XYZ file of C-alpha atoms in Angstrom:
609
model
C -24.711 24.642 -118.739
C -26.761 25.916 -121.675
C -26.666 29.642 -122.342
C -29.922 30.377 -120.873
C -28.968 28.693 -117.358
C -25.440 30.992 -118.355
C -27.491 34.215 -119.021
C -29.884 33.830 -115.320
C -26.759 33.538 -113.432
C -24.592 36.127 -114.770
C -28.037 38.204 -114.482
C -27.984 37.332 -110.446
C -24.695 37.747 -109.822
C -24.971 41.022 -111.465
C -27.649 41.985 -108.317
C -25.991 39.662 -106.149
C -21.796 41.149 -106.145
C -23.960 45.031 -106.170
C -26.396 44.944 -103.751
C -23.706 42.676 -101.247
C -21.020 45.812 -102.606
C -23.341 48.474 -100.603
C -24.175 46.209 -97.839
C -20.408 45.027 -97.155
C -19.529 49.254 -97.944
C -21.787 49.856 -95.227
C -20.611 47.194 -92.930
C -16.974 48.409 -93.127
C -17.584 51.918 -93.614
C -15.581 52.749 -96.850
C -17.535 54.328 -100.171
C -19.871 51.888 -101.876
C -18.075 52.918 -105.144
C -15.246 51.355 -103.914
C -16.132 48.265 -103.548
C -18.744 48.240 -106.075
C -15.558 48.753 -108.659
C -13.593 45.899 -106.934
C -16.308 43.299 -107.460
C -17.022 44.360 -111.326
C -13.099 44.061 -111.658
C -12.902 41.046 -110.179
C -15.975 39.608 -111.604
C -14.844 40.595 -115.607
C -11.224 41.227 -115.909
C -10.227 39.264 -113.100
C -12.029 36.136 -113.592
C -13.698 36.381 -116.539
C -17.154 35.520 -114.890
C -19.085 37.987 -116.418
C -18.743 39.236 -120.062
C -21.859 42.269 -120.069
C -21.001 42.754 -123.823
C -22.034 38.906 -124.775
C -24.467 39.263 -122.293
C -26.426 42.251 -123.064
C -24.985 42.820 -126.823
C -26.301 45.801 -128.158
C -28.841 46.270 -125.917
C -26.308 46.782 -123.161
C -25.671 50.850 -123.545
C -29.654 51.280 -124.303
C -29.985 49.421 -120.993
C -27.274 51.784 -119.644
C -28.583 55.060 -120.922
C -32.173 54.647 -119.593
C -30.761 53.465 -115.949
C -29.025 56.705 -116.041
C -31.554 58.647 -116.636
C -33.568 57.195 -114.005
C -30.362 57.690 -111.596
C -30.354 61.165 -112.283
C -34.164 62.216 -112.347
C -34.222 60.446 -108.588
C -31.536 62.924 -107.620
C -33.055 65.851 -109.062
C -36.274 65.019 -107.220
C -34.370 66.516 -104.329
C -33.633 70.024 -105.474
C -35.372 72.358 -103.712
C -35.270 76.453 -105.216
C -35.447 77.725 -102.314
C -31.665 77.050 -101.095
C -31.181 79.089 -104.366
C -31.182 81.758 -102.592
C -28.419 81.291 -100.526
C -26.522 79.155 -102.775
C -27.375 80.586 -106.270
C -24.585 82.943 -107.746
C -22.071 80.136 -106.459
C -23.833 77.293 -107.878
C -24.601 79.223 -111.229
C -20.885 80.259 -111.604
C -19.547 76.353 -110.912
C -22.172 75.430 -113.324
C -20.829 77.520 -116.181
C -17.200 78.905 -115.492
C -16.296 75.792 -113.584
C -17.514 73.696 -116.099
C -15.571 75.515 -118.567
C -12.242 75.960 -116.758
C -13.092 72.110 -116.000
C -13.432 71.413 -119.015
C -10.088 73.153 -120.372
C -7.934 71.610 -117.372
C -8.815 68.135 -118.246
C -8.591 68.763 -121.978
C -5.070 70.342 -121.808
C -3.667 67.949 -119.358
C -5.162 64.834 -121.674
C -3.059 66.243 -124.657
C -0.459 66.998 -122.602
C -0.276 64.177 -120.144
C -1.895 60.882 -122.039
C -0.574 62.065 -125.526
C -3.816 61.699 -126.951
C -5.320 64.168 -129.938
C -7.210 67.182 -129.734
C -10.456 65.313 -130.707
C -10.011 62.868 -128.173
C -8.773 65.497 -125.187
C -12.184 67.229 -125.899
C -14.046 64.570 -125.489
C -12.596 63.460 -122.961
C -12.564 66.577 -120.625
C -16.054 66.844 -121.365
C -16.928 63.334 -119.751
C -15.033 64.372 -116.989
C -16.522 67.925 -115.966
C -19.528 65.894 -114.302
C -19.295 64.889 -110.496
C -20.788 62.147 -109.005
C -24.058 62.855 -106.790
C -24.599 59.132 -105.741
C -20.887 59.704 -104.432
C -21.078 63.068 -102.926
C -24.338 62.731 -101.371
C -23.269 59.427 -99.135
C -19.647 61.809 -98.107
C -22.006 64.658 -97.246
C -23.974 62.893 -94.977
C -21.004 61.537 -93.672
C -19.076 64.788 -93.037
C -22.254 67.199 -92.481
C -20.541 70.368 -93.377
C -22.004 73.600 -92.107
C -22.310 76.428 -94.178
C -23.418 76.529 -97.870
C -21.457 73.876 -99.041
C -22.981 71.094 -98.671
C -26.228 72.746 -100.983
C -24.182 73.957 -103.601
C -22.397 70.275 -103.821
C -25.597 68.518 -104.013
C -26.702 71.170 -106.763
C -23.489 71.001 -108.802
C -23.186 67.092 -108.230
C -26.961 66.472 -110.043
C -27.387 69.306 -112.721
C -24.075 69.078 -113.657
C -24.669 65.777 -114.653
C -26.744 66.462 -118.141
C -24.365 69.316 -118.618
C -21.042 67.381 -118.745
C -23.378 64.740 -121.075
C -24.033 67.037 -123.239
C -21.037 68.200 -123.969
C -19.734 65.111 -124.492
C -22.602 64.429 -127.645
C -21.717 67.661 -129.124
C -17.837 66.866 -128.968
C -18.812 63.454 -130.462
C -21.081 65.144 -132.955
C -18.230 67.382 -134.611
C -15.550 64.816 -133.994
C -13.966 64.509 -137.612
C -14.168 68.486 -138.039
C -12.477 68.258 -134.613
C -9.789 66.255 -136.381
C -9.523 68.145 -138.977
C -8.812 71.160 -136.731
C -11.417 73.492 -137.721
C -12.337 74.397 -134.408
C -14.574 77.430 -136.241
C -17.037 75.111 -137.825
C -16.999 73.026 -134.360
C -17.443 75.948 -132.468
C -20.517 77.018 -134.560
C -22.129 73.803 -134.630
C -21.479 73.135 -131.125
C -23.539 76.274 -129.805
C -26.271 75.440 -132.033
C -26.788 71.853 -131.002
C -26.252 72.867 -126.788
C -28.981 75.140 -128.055
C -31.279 72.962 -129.731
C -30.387 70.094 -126.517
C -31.576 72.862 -123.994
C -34.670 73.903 -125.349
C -35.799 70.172 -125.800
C -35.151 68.474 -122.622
C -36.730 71.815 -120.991
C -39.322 72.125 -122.940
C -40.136 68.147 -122.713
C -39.482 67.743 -119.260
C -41.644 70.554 -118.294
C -44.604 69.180 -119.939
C -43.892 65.563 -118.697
C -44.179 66.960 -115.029
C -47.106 68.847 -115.850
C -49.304 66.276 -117.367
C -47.823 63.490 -114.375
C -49.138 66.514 -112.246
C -52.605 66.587 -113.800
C -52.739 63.238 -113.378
C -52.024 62.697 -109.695
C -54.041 65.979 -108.763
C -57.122 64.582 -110.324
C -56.420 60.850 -108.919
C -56.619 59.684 -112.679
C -53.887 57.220 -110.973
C -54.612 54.934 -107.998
C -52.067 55.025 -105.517
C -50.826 51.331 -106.256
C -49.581 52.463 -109.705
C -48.542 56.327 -109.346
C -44.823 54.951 -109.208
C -44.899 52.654 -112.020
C -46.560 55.711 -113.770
C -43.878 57.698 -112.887
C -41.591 55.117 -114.358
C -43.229 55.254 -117.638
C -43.106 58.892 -118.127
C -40.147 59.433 -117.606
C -38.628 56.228 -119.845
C -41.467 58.001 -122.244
C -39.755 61.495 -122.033
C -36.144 60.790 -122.690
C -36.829 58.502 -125.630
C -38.702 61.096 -126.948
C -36.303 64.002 -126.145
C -33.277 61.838 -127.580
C -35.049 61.093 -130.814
C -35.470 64.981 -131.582
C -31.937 65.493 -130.022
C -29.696 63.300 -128.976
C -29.410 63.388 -125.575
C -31.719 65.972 -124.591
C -33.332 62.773 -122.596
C -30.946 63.776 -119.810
C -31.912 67.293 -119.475
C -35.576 66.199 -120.123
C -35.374 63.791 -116.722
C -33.331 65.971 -114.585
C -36.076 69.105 -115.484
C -39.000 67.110 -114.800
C -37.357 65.872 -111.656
C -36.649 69.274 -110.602
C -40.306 70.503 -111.401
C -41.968 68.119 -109.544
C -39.476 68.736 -106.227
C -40.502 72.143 -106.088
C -44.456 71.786 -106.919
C -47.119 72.114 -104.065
C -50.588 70.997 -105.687
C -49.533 67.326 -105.672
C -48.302 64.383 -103.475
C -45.441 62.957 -104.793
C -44.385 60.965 -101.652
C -44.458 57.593 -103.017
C -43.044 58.272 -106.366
C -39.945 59.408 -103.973
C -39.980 56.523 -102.031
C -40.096 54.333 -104.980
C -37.432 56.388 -107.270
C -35.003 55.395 -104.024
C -34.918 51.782 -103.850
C -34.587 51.730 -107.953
C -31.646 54.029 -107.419
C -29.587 51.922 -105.010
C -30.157 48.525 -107.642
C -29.781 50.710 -110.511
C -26.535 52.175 -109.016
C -25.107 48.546 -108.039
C -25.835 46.945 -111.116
C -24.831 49.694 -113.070
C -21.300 49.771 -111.713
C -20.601 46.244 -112.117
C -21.412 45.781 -115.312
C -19.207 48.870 -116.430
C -16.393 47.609 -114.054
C -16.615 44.632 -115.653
C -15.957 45.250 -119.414
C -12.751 47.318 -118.397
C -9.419 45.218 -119.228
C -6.618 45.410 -116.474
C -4.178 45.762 -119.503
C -5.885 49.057 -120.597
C -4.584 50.153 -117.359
C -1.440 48.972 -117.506
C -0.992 51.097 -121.119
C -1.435 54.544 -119.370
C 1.350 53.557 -116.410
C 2.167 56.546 -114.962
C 0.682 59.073 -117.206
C -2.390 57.594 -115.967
C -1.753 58.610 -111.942
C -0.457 61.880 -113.293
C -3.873 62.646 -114.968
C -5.528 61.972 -112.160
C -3.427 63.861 -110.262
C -4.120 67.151 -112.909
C -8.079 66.491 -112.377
C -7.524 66.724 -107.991
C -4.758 69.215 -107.965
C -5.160 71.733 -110.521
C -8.285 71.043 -112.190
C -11.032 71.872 -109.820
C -9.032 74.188 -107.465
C -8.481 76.571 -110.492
C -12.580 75.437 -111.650
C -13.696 76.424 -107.855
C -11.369 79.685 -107.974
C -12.547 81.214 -110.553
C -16.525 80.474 -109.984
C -16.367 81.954 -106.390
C -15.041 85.217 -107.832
C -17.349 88.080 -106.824
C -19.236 85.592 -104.560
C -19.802 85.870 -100.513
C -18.065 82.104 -99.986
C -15.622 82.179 -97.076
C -12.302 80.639 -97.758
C -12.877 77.749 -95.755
C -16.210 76.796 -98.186
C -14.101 77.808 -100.944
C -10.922 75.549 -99.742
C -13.503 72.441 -99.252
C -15.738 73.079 -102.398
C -11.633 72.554 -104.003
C -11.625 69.057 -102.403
C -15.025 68.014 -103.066
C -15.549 66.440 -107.239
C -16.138 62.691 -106.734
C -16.841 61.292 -110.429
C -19.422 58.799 -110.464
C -21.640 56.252 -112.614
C -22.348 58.772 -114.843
C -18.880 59.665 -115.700
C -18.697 55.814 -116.067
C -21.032 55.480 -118.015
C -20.804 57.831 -120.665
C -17.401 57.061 -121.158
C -18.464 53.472 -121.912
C -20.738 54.489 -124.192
C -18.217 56.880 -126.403
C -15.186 54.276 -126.309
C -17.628 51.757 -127.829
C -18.971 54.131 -130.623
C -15.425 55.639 -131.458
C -14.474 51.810 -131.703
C -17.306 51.412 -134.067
C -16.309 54.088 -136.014
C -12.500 53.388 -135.933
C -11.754 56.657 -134.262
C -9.214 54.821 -131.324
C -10.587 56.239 -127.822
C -9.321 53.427 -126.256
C -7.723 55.691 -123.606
C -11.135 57.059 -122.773
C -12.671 54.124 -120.471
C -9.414 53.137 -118.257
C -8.600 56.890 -118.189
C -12.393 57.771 -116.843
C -12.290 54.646 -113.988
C -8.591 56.103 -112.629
C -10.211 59.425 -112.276
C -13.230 57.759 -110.773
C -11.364 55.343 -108.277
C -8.698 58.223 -107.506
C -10.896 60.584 -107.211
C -13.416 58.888 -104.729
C -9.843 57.419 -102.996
C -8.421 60.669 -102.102
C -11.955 62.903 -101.726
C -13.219 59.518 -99.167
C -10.388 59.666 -97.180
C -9.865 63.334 -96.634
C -12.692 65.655 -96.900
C -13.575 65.075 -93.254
C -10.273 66.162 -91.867
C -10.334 68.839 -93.958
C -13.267 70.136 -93.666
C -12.983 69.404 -89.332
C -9.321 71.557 -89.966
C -11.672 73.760 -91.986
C -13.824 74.637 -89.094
C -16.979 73.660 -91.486
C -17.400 70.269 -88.956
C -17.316 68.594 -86.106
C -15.856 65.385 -84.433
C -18.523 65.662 -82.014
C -21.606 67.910 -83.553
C -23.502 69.097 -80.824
C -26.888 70.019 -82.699
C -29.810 67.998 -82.491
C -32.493 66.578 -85.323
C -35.487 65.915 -84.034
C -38.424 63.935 -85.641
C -41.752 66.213 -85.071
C -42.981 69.362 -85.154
C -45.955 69.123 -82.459
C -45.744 71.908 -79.836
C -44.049 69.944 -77.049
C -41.427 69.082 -80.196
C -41.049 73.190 -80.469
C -40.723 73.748 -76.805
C -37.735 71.219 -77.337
C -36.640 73.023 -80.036
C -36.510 76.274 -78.693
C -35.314 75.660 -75.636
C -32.255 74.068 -77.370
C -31.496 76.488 -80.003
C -31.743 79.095 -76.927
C -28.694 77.650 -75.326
C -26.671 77.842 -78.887
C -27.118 74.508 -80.935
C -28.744 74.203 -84.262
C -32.043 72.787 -84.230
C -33.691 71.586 -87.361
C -37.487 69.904 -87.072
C -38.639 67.465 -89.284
C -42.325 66.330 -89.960
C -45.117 65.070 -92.369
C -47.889 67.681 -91.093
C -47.586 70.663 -93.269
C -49.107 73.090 -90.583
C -47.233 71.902 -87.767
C -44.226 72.861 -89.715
C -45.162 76.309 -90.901
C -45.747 77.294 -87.572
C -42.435 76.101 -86.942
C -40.990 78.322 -89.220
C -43.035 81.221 -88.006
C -41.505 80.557 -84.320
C -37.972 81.313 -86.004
C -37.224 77.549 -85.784
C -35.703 75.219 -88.894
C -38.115 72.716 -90.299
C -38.176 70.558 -93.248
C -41.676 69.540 -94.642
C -40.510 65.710 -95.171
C -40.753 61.752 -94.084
C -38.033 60.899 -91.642
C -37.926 57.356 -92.929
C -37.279 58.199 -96.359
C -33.935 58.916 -97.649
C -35.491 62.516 -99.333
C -35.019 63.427 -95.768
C -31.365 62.767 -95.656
C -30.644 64.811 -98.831
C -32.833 67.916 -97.954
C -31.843 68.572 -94.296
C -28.594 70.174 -93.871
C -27.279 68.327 -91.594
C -24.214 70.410 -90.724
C -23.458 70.702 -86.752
C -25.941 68.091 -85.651
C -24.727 65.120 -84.155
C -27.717 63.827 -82.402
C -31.545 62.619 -83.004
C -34.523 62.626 -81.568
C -37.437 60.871 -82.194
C -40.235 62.765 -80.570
C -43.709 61.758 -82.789
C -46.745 60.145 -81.373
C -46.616 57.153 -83.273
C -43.786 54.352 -81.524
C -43.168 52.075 -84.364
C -42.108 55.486 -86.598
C -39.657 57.071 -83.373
C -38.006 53.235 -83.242
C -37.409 52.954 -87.114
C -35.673 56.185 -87.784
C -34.124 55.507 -84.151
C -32.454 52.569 -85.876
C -32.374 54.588 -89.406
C -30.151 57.840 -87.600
C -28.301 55.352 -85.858
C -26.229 54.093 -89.251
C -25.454 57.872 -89.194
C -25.084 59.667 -85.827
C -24.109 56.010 -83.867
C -26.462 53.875 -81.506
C -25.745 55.987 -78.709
C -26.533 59.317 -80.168
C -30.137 58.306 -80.734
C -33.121 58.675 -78.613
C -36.615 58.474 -78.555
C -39.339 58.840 -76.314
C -40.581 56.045 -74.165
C -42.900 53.629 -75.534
C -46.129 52.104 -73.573
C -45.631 49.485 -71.323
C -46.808 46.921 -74.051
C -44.730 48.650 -76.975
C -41.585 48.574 -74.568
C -41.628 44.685 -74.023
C -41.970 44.201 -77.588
C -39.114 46.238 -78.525
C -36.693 45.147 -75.439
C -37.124 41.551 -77.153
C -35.313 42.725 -80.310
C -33.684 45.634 -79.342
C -35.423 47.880 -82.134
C -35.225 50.806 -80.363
C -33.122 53.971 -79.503
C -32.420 55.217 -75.822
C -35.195 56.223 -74.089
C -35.675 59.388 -73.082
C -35.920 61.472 -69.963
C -37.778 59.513 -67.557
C -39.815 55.835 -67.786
C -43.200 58.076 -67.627
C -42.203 60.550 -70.240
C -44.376 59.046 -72.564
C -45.702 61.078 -75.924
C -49.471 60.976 -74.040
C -47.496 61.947 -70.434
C -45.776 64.537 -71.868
C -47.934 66.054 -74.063
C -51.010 66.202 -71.660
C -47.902 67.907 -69.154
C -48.028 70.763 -71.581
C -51.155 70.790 -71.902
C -51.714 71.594 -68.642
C -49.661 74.679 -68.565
C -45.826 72.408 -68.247
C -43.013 74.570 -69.700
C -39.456 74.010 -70.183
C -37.105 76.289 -68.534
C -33.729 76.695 -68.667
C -31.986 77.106 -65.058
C -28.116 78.402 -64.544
C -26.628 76.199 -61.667
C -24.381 78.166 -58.994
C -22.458 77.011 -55.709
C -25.715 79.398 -54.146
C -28.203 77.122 -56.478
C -27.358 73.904 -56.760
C -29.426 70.939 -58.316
C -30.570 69.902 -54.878
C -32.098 73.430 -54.422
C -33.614 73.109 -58.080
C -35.356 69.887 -56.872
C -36.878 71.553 -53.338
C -37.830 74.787 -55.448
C -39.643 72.570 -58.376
C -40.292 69.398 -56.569
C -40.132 66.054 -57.901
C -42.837 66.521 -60.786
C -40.023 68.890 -62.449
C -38.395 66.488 -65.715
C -34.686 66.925 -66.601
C -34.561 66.954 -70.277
C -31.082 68.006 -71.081
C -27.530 69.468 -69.233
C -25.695 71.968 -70.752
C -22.039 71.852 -68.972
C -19.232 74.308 -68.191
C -17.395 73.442 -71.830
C -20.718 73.796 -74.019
C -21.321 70.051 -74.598
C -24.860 69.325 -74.668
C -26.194 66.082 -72.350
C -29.331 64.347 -73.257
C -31.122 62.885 -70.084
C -32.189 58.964 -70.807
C -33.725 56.259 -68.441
C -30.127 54.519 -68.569
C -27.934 57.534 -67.839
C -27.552 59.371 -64.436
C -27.199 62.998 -64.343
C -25.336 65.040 -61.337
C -25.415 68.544 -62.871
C -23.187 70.934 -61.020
C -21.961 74.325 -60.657
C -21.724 76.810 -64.018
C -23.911 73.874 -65.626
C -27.597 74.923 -67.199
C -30.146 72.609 -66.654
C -33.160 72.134 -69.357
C -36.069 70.851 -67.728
C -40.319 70.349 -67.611
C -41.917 72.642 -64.929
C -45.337 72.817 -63.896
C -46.916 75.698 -63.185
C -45.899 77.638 -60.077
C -48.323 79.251 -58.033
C -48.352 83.581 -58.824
C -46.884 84.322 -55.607
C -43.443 81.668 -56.050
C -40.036 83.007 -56.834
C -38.023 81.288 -59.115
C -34.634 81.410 -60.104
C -34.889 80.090 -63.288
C -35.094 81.880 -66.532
C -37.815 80.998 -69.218
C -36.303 79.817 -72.584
């Protein structure tokens, strides 16, 4: 085989062990990271398969860098300011005095622990302050914490990211006045080049999202290429940004990201949808190429100093980092006890580390403790944080086994009615939907609603999704209720989606492949049936079942026209009606249903919602 057949396959399997990673992850329902590690091992160290350095040669960490940065401005294109409010003297405090008392921990328990020097320890504890946001997002969807948790760890886990980068360049930068322990000249230069990195990348990434703003509000770019656009400014901007300062590129992307998230004049819907895919392959590849440069003997070096680190980084390091951020703050101890347990390290922490072990190498400075010690914390970390952040936070009172609250997919007014009816018998309620008026007026009725596509995975990162347990797909348009059907179900379960009927001709189609959720209500409760019920005056009521009022009385008072929608029963558990589930509501039970219009001389016994 000639080394350009040799460089195509290495190249595929490279796509081939990370995109089947995710996949299998999914399948099995463990981290992706997990097994994303396990095939780069396997696939370097373990059978020598791949070799990314005589692959890539020097090109490899340039190839690295940029992927990073492309990582990280796709997560800060989800970073809304307005959860600031809620979440922003916690999030500012974890930012800065975590990242410091971080950053102190893991230094002192490096020296301590792995033996290595002070230059080294710095550096090290640097790399380490960042989390991992393509690690904590997937467990946040997974546990769906309520509360202000699960904002603040999306915040922390993304802008953290340039911040624990930085700090590892201006370690690097004063690494032989490190070593030769004047920590006053270190100190000095150190401010002055986190200065001179901050006003870059802010300055640069601002005016990259303003001119990519310009551009798309004055359709300068066809539709076709606004992604590949996108692409290009951003690879544009952090060049730039690193050639006046090394790595300002990373604050750069993450600041453009950010400024695009929270502008109004211009679409940027299929940049999103774009950035997304190119984050999963980035993410995959990434990981396996890292994995696979590490050498199971570097491992076997640390021995147990190595578990003991990691064991300083979960135990002490971001308790006391989370302790001393939430001082003066309005967290409850529960979000404080679960914001303790929640610091996944990711490809960024990977990466970087990778990066600095090969230029210490270069320059004879050791760090060969840097890259095994960075992928213990990383495996440990997503180990022990994977396996029990849900029963903690579920001990916690911050989730549920069974979340009773409901997503629903549309804003129209029959969607509202829904809405409000629900949230009036105590769940949480949060609307999502493309049509920007249809979701103001949401918010005006007092009801939650996120201004977003419920097929795309922006969705997913800027609904708080703590108490809800079930979805509803409740838009106009049958294809889009049967693909996030089947998107929620990977979440909430098969049987905890629903969606409304489709047309007779719609329903075959889908009963052939079985590309559906459960239908809802009734076989007539169509989108058209519905709405045209409300329409004509239809309104959902909510009705309090007694031994003197029974169901059977409901039905001779309302008549057979009158549509159960949902049961409420004695214990609080909420029931959605489907075509393939009977109901037999009983006594101290509520029942949610369509009425029509009663005459103005009827008694009812039911109470409007």
């Amino acid at each position: 085989m000639g080394d350009a057949e040799r460089m195509l396959l290495g190249l595929a399997s490279i796509f081939v062990l990370g995109v089947g990673a995710q996949w299998l992850a999914w399948r099995i329902k463990l981290p992706s990271i997990l097994l994303l590690l396990a095939f780069g091992f396997a696939a370097g160290p373990g059978t020598g398969w791949l070799n990314p350095d005589q692959m890539f040669g020097k090109l490899l960490f340039p190839i690295v860098s940029l992927s990073v940065a492309l990582i990280l401005f796709e997560g800060s294109l989800s970073l809304k300011f307005s959860e600031l409010a809620e979440v922003g003297k916690p999030l500012r405090n974890l930012l800065s005095i975590g990242v410091a008392v971080t950053w102190l921990v893991i230094t002192l328990a490096a020296r301590w622990i792995l033996g290595v020097d002070v230059a080294t320890a710095l550096l090290l504890g640097a790399m380490l302050t960042v989390t991992g946001p393509t690690v904590v997002g997937p467990l946040l969807r997974h546990i769906r914490p309520s509360g202000k948790v699960s904002s603040i760890a999306r915040w922390e886990g993304i802008v953290i990211d340039p911040i624990g980068a930085v700090l590892a360049v201006l370690v690097f930068e004063v690494f032989d006045i490190l070593r030769a322990a004047d920590f006053g000249k270190a100190a000095i230069d150190g401010a002055f080049g986190m200065l001179a990195t901050a006003v870059t990348g802010v300055v640069a990434g601002s005016l990259a999202a303003w001119f990519l703003i310009e551009c798309l509000k004055r359709y300068w770019i066809p539709e076709r290429l606004q992604s590949p656009a996108a692409l290009m400014i951003v690879a544009a901007v952090f060049v730039a940004s690193n050639l006046v300062k090394h790595e300002a590129g990373l604050v750069s992307v993450a600041v453009m990201g950010v400024f695009l998230a929270n502008q109004k004049s211009a679409s940027i819907k299929r940049i999103f949808e774009f950035k997304e895919n190119l984050s999963v392959l980035l993410v995959s590849s990434l990981f396996i190429l890292l994995a696979a440069r590490v050498e199971f003997a570097d491992f076997s070096q640390l021995g147990w100093r190595g578990l003991a680190f990691v064991a300083a980084v979960i135990l002490i390091a971001r308790p006391a980092s989370v302790v001393a951020s939430s001082i003066g703050t309005d967290l409850s101890k529960a979000e404080r006890i679960f914001l303790s347990w929640l610091a996944p390290r990711g490809i960024v922490a990977a990466a970087v580390a990778s990066v600095f072990a090969l230029r210490l190498d270069e320059t004879g400075n050791g760090g060969g403790e840097l890259v095994p010690a960075t992928f213990l914390v990383i495996v440990g970390t997503v180990v022990v944080y994977g396996l029990t952040a849900f029963p903690l936070a579920r001990w916690l009172g911050l989730a549920s086994a069974e979340a009773q609250g409901v997503l629903i997919a549309s804003s129209h007014p029959g969607a509202r009615a829904i809405g409000h009816a629900l949230k009036s018998a105590g769940f949480r309620v949060v609307l999502v939907d493309t049509n920007r008026e249809d979701v103001m007026t949401a918010r005006l009725e007092g009801l939650e609603a996120c201004y977003a596509n419920i097929l795309s995975e922006q969705a997913m990162d800027e609904i708080d999704l703590g108490g809800i347990g079930r979805f509803l797909a409740l838009t106009p348009n049958d294809e889009v209720n049967s693909l996030s059907a089947m998107h929620f179900s990977e979440l909430f379960g098969q049987q905890k989606v629903y969606q409304l009927p489709p047309s007779k001709t719609g329903r075959t189609a889908m009963a052939s492949d079985h590309l559906h959720g459960r239908f809802l209500f009734s076989p007539e409760s169509t989108f058209d049936a519905l709405d045209h019920r409300f329409e004509s005056g239809s309104t959902i009521k909510s009705t309090g079942l007694t031994e003197e009022f029974e169901f059977e009385s409901f039905r001779k008072q309302h008549g057979d026209t009158a549509v159960p929608l949902f049961l409420v029963t004695e214990s609080g558990k909420l029931v959605v009606v489907t075509e393939d589930k009977t109901i037999s509501p009983g006594k101290d039970q509520k029942l949610i249903a369509l009425i029509d219009p009663q005459p103005e001389n009827a008694t009812s016994s039911t109470s409007p919602v």
